Amino acid sequence: MSTIDNVSLARGRARLSGSRAFGAALLLLLGAFALIGPVIVPTDPAAQDFGASLAPIGGDYALGADHYGRSLLARLAHGARLSFGLAFLTMLAAAVPGVLLGLAAAWRGGGTERLLELLATVVLALPGLMLVLLLLAFSPGNYGPLFLGLSLTLWVEFYRVTRATTKTVLAQPHIEAARMLGFGSGYILRNYVVPVIAPMIATLTAFAMATAIIAVSTLSAISVGLQPPTPELGSIIVELLPYYAEAPLHVLLPALLIFLLVLGLQLVADGDRA
Amino acid sequence: MRNFLVARLMQAGIVAMVVGALCFLLMRVLPGDAAMRIAAGRYGPDARIAEAADKVRLELGLDRPVLLQFLEWLGGLLRLDLGHSLVTGAPVVDELQVQLGASVWLAASALLISLLIGPVIGIFSGLKPGGIADRTGLVGAVVFRAIPPFVLGLMLMLILSKQLGWLPPAGFGSPREILLPALTLALGLAAMSSRVTRNAVAAVAKTPYFAFARHKGLPEAIVVRRHGIRNAAIPVVSYLGLQAIYLVEGVVVVESLFAYPGIGHALVHAIVERDIPMVQGTALVMGLMFVAIAALVDAISLWLDPRFGRAA
C-alpha cells in the first residue's frame, strides 16, 4: 500500500535489460484479456451449473469451473476487468488532485503550502490500509468506501513528488530568466515544469495501480472488501481454497493472474532498474 | 533527542485525533441502523433482531446526540478508558492488551526473520554486483514484491503445513504457531530490504577504505564484518523505517489469514460486526504501533550514525 517504498527502491541500480518491454507486453496481454475477454466469453460469470462442479481444465470449460460450476474463464476475465478498472479509477482519483495540489503548493507557497503540508502529514501519520479499513467499517462490501479510502491514501505520494520537484524546477535561474522575459505561467508550466515531472508521475501511476490491485484483492480475501458473488480475484481465490486438494490449479490461476498484473505494472514502472 | 521525542509525540497525537474524528464523522453518516448490526453481532442473525436492537439501543445510549458520544469518547481516552466492546461487553482496553501483546510478538518475529534473510542475501549480492547471487537475488526480490501478502501466506500454508506438514496452519500459543504468519510477513520485508542492502554494500565496496582493507590482505569475512556492515547498515535501517507501514498493514492481513489473535484480526472482526468502540480502539492502537515502530527505527539509525543527530 505504500508507493513510496517502491520508488525509493527503484533508485537502486541493477541489471535486467528489456524488463520494461517485457512488463509492457505483459500488461498489453492482460489488458486485452480484461477488455476483450468478457466480450468473447459471453458466459455469465455468475451462472451456476452444479453438474459441472469443479470441472477440470480443458474440458467443456476452457479453464475449468468452480464449486458452483461457474466458468472460471469468465470469472477470471471479469475479475481482471474489475481489478484493472478499479485500479485505474483509483489511480486517476489520486493522481489528478495530487498533482494539482502539488503544483498549487509549489507555485503559491505561503499559507496554501503550509495547509497542504499539514494535510499530507496527517494522512501520512496513518498506515494507508487502516484508513481504508476505517472507511470500510461503515459500509462493508461496497465499492464506494474502498475506492475513496484508496484514493485518500494514494494522493499524498503524487502531491509530495509534484511539490518537491516543481519547487526545485521553479528555483532554477532559467525560470527566472523566462519570467523576466515576460513569459506567462502557462508557458513556464508547459515547457519547463511538465517535462520534468511527467516521467516521475508516470512511474508513480503504475505503482499506484499495482498498490490498488493488491489492496482490493487483499481486502476481499480477508472478507472486508467486495463480497463473494462479485468475481473479484482475491475472493475467487478464497472461495476456491477449500477445494484445493481436488483442484489445485483452480486456486492457483487467479493468484497467478494477480501476480502477473502487479509484476507487469512494477516492471513498466521502473523497468531496467527494478 | 528532545526534538525527536517531541516530533514523535506530536505524530502520536495526530494519529489519535484523526482516528477519533474519522470514526465520529463516519458514525454520523452511517447508513443503516447500528443497533441492528450490533444485535446481529451479539445474538447471531437468527435472533428476534428488532427487539434485541431496541434493547441494545437503550443499553448503550445510541439514541443520544452524536457530539455528546464523541466528547465522551475523547474524555475516556484521556483517562485511558476506550469504552466497552458493543459485542462482548468487555472493556476495550482489556481486550486490546491481550491482542497487542500477540501482535507485537508477531511483528518482532517477522522483523527478526526478515533481518536473517534480506540483508544476508543483500550482502552476497552487493559484494559481486552482476554475479549469479546478485541476479538470483534480483529476480527473487521482483517476484516476491509482486506477490500480494495474502497469496504468499496461502501458498506457505499449503506448502509448509498441508503438503509437508511441518507447521500448524493456524493457532496461537507455541512458537511453532507464530512461525508461519511471521515467515509470510518476513519474506515480503526481506524482498525489499535485500535490494537496499545490496545497493548499500555495493556502494561501500567501492570506497577506498574498503579497497585498502582488502589490499592489506585481511580475509574477506573480516573486511566485510569490520568495514562493510556498519556503514552499509545505515541506509538499510532508515529504509526499514518506511517498512513500518508494510509491517503494520501486513499484521492485519496475515493475522486475519492465519486466525492469529492480534490487533489486526480484532480490527477486521470489529469491522464486520460494526463494533464501533472496538474499531476506534484497535485503529488507535495500530496507529500508535506504527508511530512506535517508526520511532524505534529512527533511534537505531541515530545510534548507528550519530552524525544524523548532529546535523538535525
XYZ file of C-alpha atoms in Angstrom:
586
model
C 0.000 0.000 0.000
C 2.973 2.276 0.222
C 4.038 3.635 -3.118
C 6.972 5.416 -1.556
C 8.803 2.165 -0.769
C 8.795 1.107 -4.350
C 10.034 4.455 -5.558
C 12.946 4.582 -3.148
C 13.756 1.033 -4.086
C 13.705 1.979 -7.743
C 16.591 4.339 -7.179
C 18.938 1.403 -6.741
C 20.525 0.226 -9.938
C 20.565 -3.330 -11.115
C 20.609 -5.080 -14.443
C 17.512 -6.518 -16.010
C 17.610 -5.183 -19.509
C 14.472 -5.188 -21.566
C 12.363 -5.820 -18.499
C 10.377 -2.685 -19.172
C 9.439 -4.001 -22.612
C 8.547 -7.334 -21.040
C 6.339 -5.592 -18.494
C 4.606 -3.593 -21.223
C 3.940 -6.728 -23.278
C 2.572 -8.469 -20.203
C 0.259 -5.570 -19.439
C -0.927 -5.399 -23.032
C -1.799 -9.092 -22.934
C -3.591 -8.846 -19.601
C -5.317 -5.643 -20.659
C -6.631 -7.369 -23.770
C -7.866 -10.276 -21.645
C -9.646 -7.874 -19.295
C -11.159 -5.749 -22.058
C -11.983 -8.299 -24.733
C -12.286 -11.403 -22.547
C -15.766 -10.668 -21.161
C -16.948 -9.872 -24.706
C -15.770 -13.024 -26.476
C -16.581 -15.250 -23.495
C -20.269 -14.417 -23.246
C -20.801 -16.849 -20.337
C -22.310 -15.156 -17.305
C -19.652 -15.286 -14.552
C -22.452 -15.923 -12.019
C -24.249 -18.661 -13.968
C -24.219 -21.841 -11.899
C -24.255 -25.411 -13.167
C -23.903 -27.874 -10.332
C -23.387 -30.702 -12.793
C -20.071 -29.132 -13.733
C -18.885 -28.527 -10.184
C -15.071 -28.315 -10.170
C -14.903 -29.279 -13.844
C -11.290 -29.886 -14.874
C -9.288 -27.521 -17.010
C -9.516 -28.206 -20.729
C -12.906 -29.958 -20.800
C -16.226 -28.253 -21.523
C -14.865 -25.275 -19.637
C -11.590 -23.934 -21.030
C -10.215 -23.110 -17.585
C -12.491 -25.387 -15.607
C -15.349 -24.414 -13.325
C -15.572 -23.599 -9.641
C -17.517 -25.444 -6.946
C -20.799 -23.913 -8.122
C -19.965 -24.871 -11.698
C -19.338 -21.271 -12.723
C -16.990 -20.845 -15.679
C -13.592 -19.931 -14.285
C -12.530 -18.348 -17.569
C -15.482 -15.954 -17.437
C -14.881 -15.217 -13.758
C -11.196 -14.521 -14.325
C -11.892 -12.253 -17.288
C -14.467 -10.280 -15.298
C -12.160 -10.274 -12.282
C -9.286 -8.883 -14.316
C -11.578 -6.213 -15.738
C -12.736 -5.297 -12.246
C -9.184 -5.124 -10.875
C -7.890 -3.085 -13.793
C -10.892 -0.783 -13.825
C -10.945 -0.127 -10.098
C -7.172 0.352 -10.025
C -7.308 2.763 -12.932
C -10.103 4.839 -11.396
C -8.361 4.885 -8.023
C -5.135 5.992 -9.655
C -6.926 8.801 -11.523
C -8.719 9.934 -8.378
C -5.380 10.040 -6.561
C -3.170 11.437 -9.326
C -5.318 14.333 -10.529
C -5.846 16.074 -7.175
C -2.381 15.018 -6.006
C -0.569 16.611 -8.934
C -2.768 19.716 -8.970
C -2.363 20.293 -5.237
C 1.382 19.696 -5.534
C 1.609 22.310 -8.269
C -0.519 24.713 -6.250
C 1.660 24.284 -3.159
C 4.900 24.815 -5.079
C 3.511 27.738 -7.070
C 1.684 29.651 -4.376
C 3.845 28.792 -1.376
C 2.945 30.544 1.893
C -0.302 29.658 3.607
C -1.540 27.370 0.829
C 1.623 25.292 1.068
C 1.551 25.112 4.860
C -2.064 23.992 4.870
C -1.471 21.305 2.248
C 1.654 20.096 4.038
C -0.349 19.727 7.235
C -2.975 17.709 5.369
C -0.300 15.449 3.864
C 1.316 14.943 7.263
C -1.997 13.908 8.770
C -2.592 11.300 6.072
C 0.981 10.036 6.325
C 0.616 9.606 10.083
C -1.751 6.700 9.435
C -0.992 3.477 7.617
C -3.000 3.554 4.381
C -4.728 0.225 4.805
C -6.059 1.392 8.156
C -7.721 4.402 6.559
C -9.363 2.105 4.031
C -10.444 -0.287 6.783
C -11.931 2.546 8.821
C -13.994 3.662 5.842
C -14.991 0.088 5.073
C -16.082 -0.395 8.681
C -19.063 1.754 7.971
C -20.186 0.178 4.739
C -18.569 -3.213 4.142
C -18.610 -4.806 0.718
C -19.175 -1.607 -1.239
C -17.111 -0.046 -3.990
C -17.541 3.492 -2.672
C -15.576 3.418 0.582
C -12.980 1.082 -0.908
C -12.349 3.449 -3.791
C -12.468 6.549 -1.607
C -10.149 5.104 1.030
C -7.537 4.041 -1.504
C -7.567 7.386 -3.297
C -7.347 9.223 0.013
C -4.110 7.438 0.873
C -2.543 7.399 -2.582
C -2.897 11.081 -3.481
C -0.224 12.068 -0.951
C 2.564 10.440 -2.944
C 1.607 12.324 -6.105
C 1.324 15.531 -4.120
C 4.720 15.186 -2.449
C 6.650 14.296 -5.591
C 4.999 17.049 -7.621
C 5.548 19.700 -4.963
C 9.188 18.817 -4.317
C 10.134 18.573 -7.986
C 8.239 21.662 -9.061
C 9.857 23.661 -6.282
C 13.371 22.751 -7.413
C 12.494 23.480 -11.033
C 10.995 26.864 -10.176
C 14.050 27.819 -8.138
C 16.384 27.478 -11.129
C 17.813 30.546 -12.844
C 16.454 29.803 -16.297
C 12.907 30.022 -14.951
C 13.667 33.421 -13.525
C 15.076 34.434 -16.896
C 11.955 33.201 -18.668
C 9.797 35.154 -16.226
C 11.762 38.317 -16.744
C 11.480 37.907 -20.493
C 7.752 38.107 -19.936
C 6.671 34.507 -20.498
C 3.482 33.641 -18.659
C 2.847 30.965 -16.042
C 1.173 28.680 -18.557
C 4.222 28.773 -20.823
C 6.621 28.044 -17.963
C 4.409 25.227 -16.747
C 4.176 23.587 -20.164
C 7.781 23.984 -21.213
C 9.786 23.675 -18.020
C 7.747 22.018 -15.296
C 5.720 19.363 -17.118
C 8.666 17.734 -18.953
C 10.456 17.253 -15.620
C 7.571 15.922 -13.551
C 5.830 13.860 -16.273
C 8.152 10.817 -16.162
C 8.007 10.709 -12.361
C 4.229 10.911 -12.392
C 4.102 8.108 -14.956
C 6.181 5.896 -12.661
C 4.018 6.713 -9.656
C 0.939 5.975 -11.734
C 1.991 2.389 -12.380
C 2.964 1.864 -8.745
C -0.320 3.327 -7.539
C -2.235 0.924 -9.766
C -0.199 -2.032 -8.528
C -0.877 -0.942 -4.958
C -4.594 -0.627 -5.635
C -4.795 -4.072 -7.247
C -3.051 -5.688 -4.284
C -5.175 -3.782 -1.785
C -8.516 -4.600 -3.401
C -7.770 -8.307 -3.717
C -6.325 -8.473 -0.199
C -9.324 -6.800 1.384
C -11.722 -9.085 -0.460
C -9.663 -12.078 0.605
C -9.942 -11.148 4.288
C -13.674 -10.623 3.669
C -13.969 -6.900 4.301
C -13.691 -5.843 0.650
C -16.023 -6.804 -2.152
C -18.298 -9.710 -1.306
C -18.234 -13.166 -2.965
C -20.798 -13.107 -5.781
C -18.678 -10.367 -7.355
C -15.983 -12.009 -9.484
C -13.099 -10.357 -7.642
C -9.740 -12.110 -7.951
C -8.979 -12.157 -4.230
C -12.352 -13.569 -3.274
C -12.194 -16.133 -6.111
C -9.010 -17.489 -4.509
C -10.503 -17.693 -1.039
C -13.754 -19.232 -2.310
C -11.857 -21.987 -4.101
C -9.363 -22.606 -1.320
C -11.376 -25.357 0.459
C -11.252 -27.349 -2.783
C -7.503 -27.076 -3.125
C -6.950 -30.802 -2.692
C -9.255 -31.668 -5.611
C -8.436 -28.760 -7.911
C -5.144 -27.062 -7.022
C -4.811 -25.339 -10.396
C -8.178 -23.636 -9.961
C -6.822 -21.853 -6.885
C -3.503 -21.014 -8.465
C -4.953 -19.430 -11.629
C -6.465 -16.294 -10.027
C -3.364 -15.982 -7.834
C -1.191 -16.131 -10.934
C -3.354 -13.508 -12.620
C -2.909 -11.043 -9.728
C 0.798 -11.773 -9.650
C 1.199 -11.080 -13.382
C -0.861 -7.884 -13.190
C 1.269 -6.495 -10.375
C 4.501 -7.733 -11.938
C 3.655 -6.080 -15.253
C 2.902 -2.767 -13.577
C 6.064 -2.842 -11.478
C 8.279 -3.745 -14.421
C 6.799 -0.974 -16.533
C 7.282 1.486 -13.695
C 10.964 1.003 -13.145
C 11.974 -1.373 -15.867
C 15.717 -1.589 -16.096
C 16.159 -0.539 -12.517
C 13.652 -2.956 -11.000
C 16.990 13.981 21.089
C 14.313 16.276 22.527
C 13.179 17.380 19.093
C 12.949 13.760 18.138
C 10.700 12.946 21.081
C 8.505 15.986 20.570
C 8.027 15.184 16.881
C 7.052 11.605 17.650
C 4.685 12.599 20.425
C 3.035 15.046 18.066
C 2.665 12.327 15.479
C 1.057 10.081 18.081
C -1.329 12.903 18.993
C -2.283 13.441 15.353
C -2.971 9.732 14.945
C -5.249 9.710 17.998
C -7.177 12.758 16.825
C -7.561 11.595 13.239
C -8.748 8.136 14.200
C -11.213 9.514 16.737
C -12.557 12.228 14.476
C -12.814 9.951 11.470
C -14.781 7.334 13.383
C -17.026 10.024 14.781
C -17.623 11.553 11.365
C -18.338 8.188 9.786
C -20.707 7.219 12.562
C -22.840 10.249 11.718
C -23.151 9.367 8.050
C -23.534 5.688 8.834
C -26.178 4.093 6.624
C -28.371 1.518 8.303
C -29.029 1.034 11.964
C -26.025 0.466 14.200
C -28.150 -1.113 16.932
C -29.423 -3.701 14.435
C -25.914 -4.636 13.395
C -24.700 -4.893 16.942
C -27.650 -7.059 17.907
C -26.861 -9.311 14.963
C -23.231 -9.452 16.054
C -24.197 -10.339 19.608
C -27.033 -12.767 19.235
C -26.438 -14.088 15.740
C -28.603 -13.309 12.716
C -31.393 -15.706 13.769
C -32.430 -13.951 16.983
C -35.507 -11.741 17.044
C -33.485 -8.798 15.810
C -35.882 -5.855 16.173
C -36.485 -6.433 19.888
C -32.839 -7.140 20.555
C -31.879 -3.973 18.688
C -34.167 -1.815 20.850
C -32.634 -3.292 23.969
C -29.138 -2.629 22.632
C -30.015 0.946 21.688
C -31.325 1.709 25.152
C -28.498 -0.027 26.948
C -25.714 1.701 25.023
C -27.359 5.108 24.732
C -27.067 5.118 20.960
C -30.049 7.468 20.749
C -28.209 10.316 22.458
C -26.677 13.225 20.429
C -23.609 12.098 18.482
C -21.493 15.030 19.642
C -22.036 14.005 23.248
C -20.949 10.467 22.415
C -17.788 11.780 20.737
C -16.856 14.040 23.641
C -17.366 11.118 25.974
C -15.022 9.011 23.882
C -12.356 11.742 23.904
C -12.704 12.242 27.637
C -12.434 8.499 28.139
C -9.318 8.397 26.007
C -7.614 10.880 28.343
C -8.401 8.554 31.237
C -7.166 5.597 29.171
C -10.718 4.338 29.003
C -11.747 3.293 25.499
C -15.229 2.183 26.437
C -16.718 -1.281 26.201
C -16.977 -3.601 23.259
C -20.517 -3.496 21.934
C -20.448 -7.199 21.228
C -18.782 -8.832 24.210
C -19.376 -6.031 26.696
C -15.806 -6.308 27.975
C -13.692 -3.133 28.319
C -11.931 -2.406 25.013
C -8.656 -1.750 26.830
C -8.652 -5.237 28.354
C -9.232 -6.918 25.011
C -6.602 -4.782 23.318
C -3.944 -5.548 25.904
C -4.004 -9.236 25.099
C -4.184 -8.683 21.348
C -1.498 -6.045 21.252
C 0.908 -8.394 23.004
C 0.262 -11.067 20.379
C 0.719 -8.598 17.521
C 3.950 -7.194 18.918
C 5.345 -10.717 19.127
C 4.322 -11.373 15.556
C 5.782 -8.120 14.234
C 9.026 -8.598 16.157
C 9.447 -12.190 14.960
C 8.752 -11.136 11.385
C 11.304 -8.339 11.612
C 13.887 -10.703 13.076
C 13.361 -13.382 10.425
C 13.447 -10.803 7.642
C 16.761 -9.496 9.008
C 18.150 -13.018 8.821
C 17.116 -13.325 5.170
C 17.124 -9.928 3.432
C 20.432 -8.330 4.460
C 22.327 -11.617 4.164
C 21.205 -12.065 0.569
C 21.898 -8.373 0.027
C 25.482 -8.653 1.268
C 26.258 -11.574 -1.025
C 24.610 -9.764 -3.952
C 26.365 -6.479 -3.281
C 29.888 -7.869 -2.946
C 29.824 -9.065 -6.556
C 27.394 -6.842 -8.464
C 26.185 -8.588 -11.592
C 27.220 -12.006 -10.318
C 24.991 -15.032 -10.019
C 23.971 -14.219 -6.430
C 23.071 -10.689 -7.466
C 20.940 -11.769 -10.393
C 19.150 -14.505 -8.463
C 18.531 -12.044 -5.651
C 17.084 -9.533 -8.082
C 14.671 -11.998 -9.648
C 13.653 -13.215 -6.200
C 13.028 -9.672 -4.984
C 10.974 -8.763 -8.062
C 8.871 -11.912 -7.745
C 8.226 -11.588 -4.010
C 7.383 -7.920 -4.378
C 4.687 -8.759 -6.935
C 3.007 -11.444 -4.806
C 0.320 -9.941 -2.555
C 0.970 -10.914 1.096
C -2.250 -12.875 1.381
C -1.367 -15.009 -1.636
C 2.089 -15.610 -0.191
C 0.529 -16.602 3.120
C -1.870 -19.033 1.457
C 0.949 -20.567 -0.557
C 3.116 -21.055 2.521
C 0.152 -22.552 4.335
C -0.478 -25.002 1.506
C 3.155 -25.972 1.067
C 4.562 -25.948 4.592
C 1.581 -27.221 6.535
C -0.682 -29.093 4.128
C 1.854 -30.748 1.847
C 4.854 -31.111 4.125
C 3.096 -30.997 7.482
C 5.956 -29.091 9.120
C 3.999 -26.289 10.720
C 0.465 -25.909 12.077
C -1.667 -23.826 9.672
C -3.301 -21.723 12.391
C -3.487 -21.300 16.108
C -1.712 -19.493 18.845
C 0.378 -20.238 21.871
C 3.569 -22.012 20.916
C 6.500 -20.590 18.933
C 5.766 -23.068 16.155
C 2.432 -21.420 15.544
C 3.830 -17.938 15.189
C 6.349 -19.131 12.613
C 4.062 -19.367 9.580
C 2.472 -15.904 9.863
C 5.831 -14.389 10.800
C 7.514 -16.004 7.802
C 4.819 -14.648 5.473
C 5.471 -11.124 6.673
C 9.230 -11.631 6.745
C 9.525 -12.754 3.116
C 7.798 -9.607 1.889
C 10.041 -7.428 4.028
C 13.168 -9.334 3.011
C 12.377 -8.933 -0.692
C 12.661 -5.195 -0.240
C 15.464 -4.953 2.286
C 17.669 -7.323 0.298
C 17.870 -4.878 -2.614
C 18.508 -1.878 -0.400
C 21.253 -3.801 1.379
C 22.726 -4.874 -1.924
C 22.952 -1.285 -3.129
C 24.411 -0.096 0.161
C 27.020 -2.867 0.193
C 27.919 -2.266 -3.450
C 28.463 1.415 -2.621
C 30.623 0.633 0.411
C 32.612 -1.972 -1.544
C 33.643 0.743 -3.977
C 35.085 3.044 -1.278
C 38.850 3.465 -0.848
C 38.864 2.312 2.792
C 37.214 -0.933 1.811
C 39.684 -1.496 -1.040
C 42.550 -0.724 1.345
C 41.350 -3.327 3.838
C 41.307 -5.889 1.036
C 44.723 -4.868 -0.296
C 46.419 -5.156 3.053
C 45.433 -8.811 2.997
C 42.587 -9.071 5.504
C 40.419 -12.115 4.936
C 37.202 -11.241 3.104
C 34.971 -12.155 6.048
C 36.813 -9.730 8.347
C 36.779 -6.980 5.707
C 33.037 -7.306 5.426
C 32.481 -7.507 9.159
C 34.765 -4.668 10.226
C 34.415 -2.233 7.376
C 31.298 -3.179 5.489
C 28.348 -3.972 7.683
C 28.046 -0.938 9.917
C 28.431 1.506 7.059
C 26.042 -0.373 4.857
C 23.536 -0.764 7.693
C 22.603 2.922 7.803
C 20.532 3.100 4.608
C 19.076 -0.302 5.380
C 17.828 0.736 8.805
C 16.396 4.020 7.615
C 14.706 2.099 4.852
C 13.242 -0.284 7.399
C 11.565 2.787 8.856
C 9.493 3.086 5.721
C 8.697 -0.546 6.210
C 6.795 0.269 9.395
C 3.828 0.779 7.073
C 4.309 -2.609 5.499
C 4.636 -4.264 8.877
C 1.527 -2.709 10.436
C -0.571 -3.333 7.334
C 0.856 -6.801 6.969
C -0.153 -7.621 10.523
C -3.807 -7.016 9.603
C -3.700 -9.237 6.547
C -1.591 -12.035 7.952
C -3.441 -12.214 11.264
C -6.807 -12.461 9.541
C -5.467 -15.124 7.233
C -3.981 -17.319 9.955
C -6.683 -16.561 12.553
C -3.932 -15.225 14.793
C -5.493 -13.402 17.771
C -3.850 -9.990 17.364
C -4.812 -6.388 16.759
C -5.289 -6.783 13.011
C -7.584 -9.757 13.393
C -9.534 -7.837 16.033
C -9.904 -4.834 13.712
C -11.285 -6.912 10.869
C -13.684 -8.665 13.251
C -14.826 -5.402 14.771
C -15.446 -4.018 11.290
C -17.580 -6.958 10.258
C -19.609 -6.666 13.469
C -19.637 -2.867 13.426
C -18.368 -2.782 16.956
C -17.556 0.932 16.821
C -15.670 1.290 20.141
C -13.553 -1.725 19.190
C -12.877 -0.279 15.716
C -11.842 3.024 17.267
C -9.707 1.321 19.883
C -7.910 -1.090 17.557
C -7.362 1.564 14.896
C -5.916 3.823 17.570
C -3.577 1.139 18.865
C -2.472 0.190 15.357
C -1.760 3.816 14.537
C 0.295 4.162 17.704
C 2.122 0.925 16.927
C 3.024 2.427 13.569
C 4.388 5.564 15.268
C 6.302 3.416 17.770
C 7.982 1.296 15.100
C 8.976 4.399 13.134
C 10.407 5.988 16.302
C 12.331 2.832 17.191
C 13.893 2.709 13.739
C 14.864 6.382 13.945
C 16.512 5.763 17.295
C 18.538 2.863 15.869
C 19.650 4.970 12.893
C 20.817 7.629 15.303
C 22.794 5.065 17.278
C 24.387 3.632 14.119
C 25.396 7.013 12.796
C 25.415 9.838 15.345
C 26.048 12.337 12.532
C 22.305 12.305 11.768
C 21.550 13.702 15.197
C 24.102 16.480 14.967
C 23.007 17.521 11.522
C 19.379 17.809 12.562
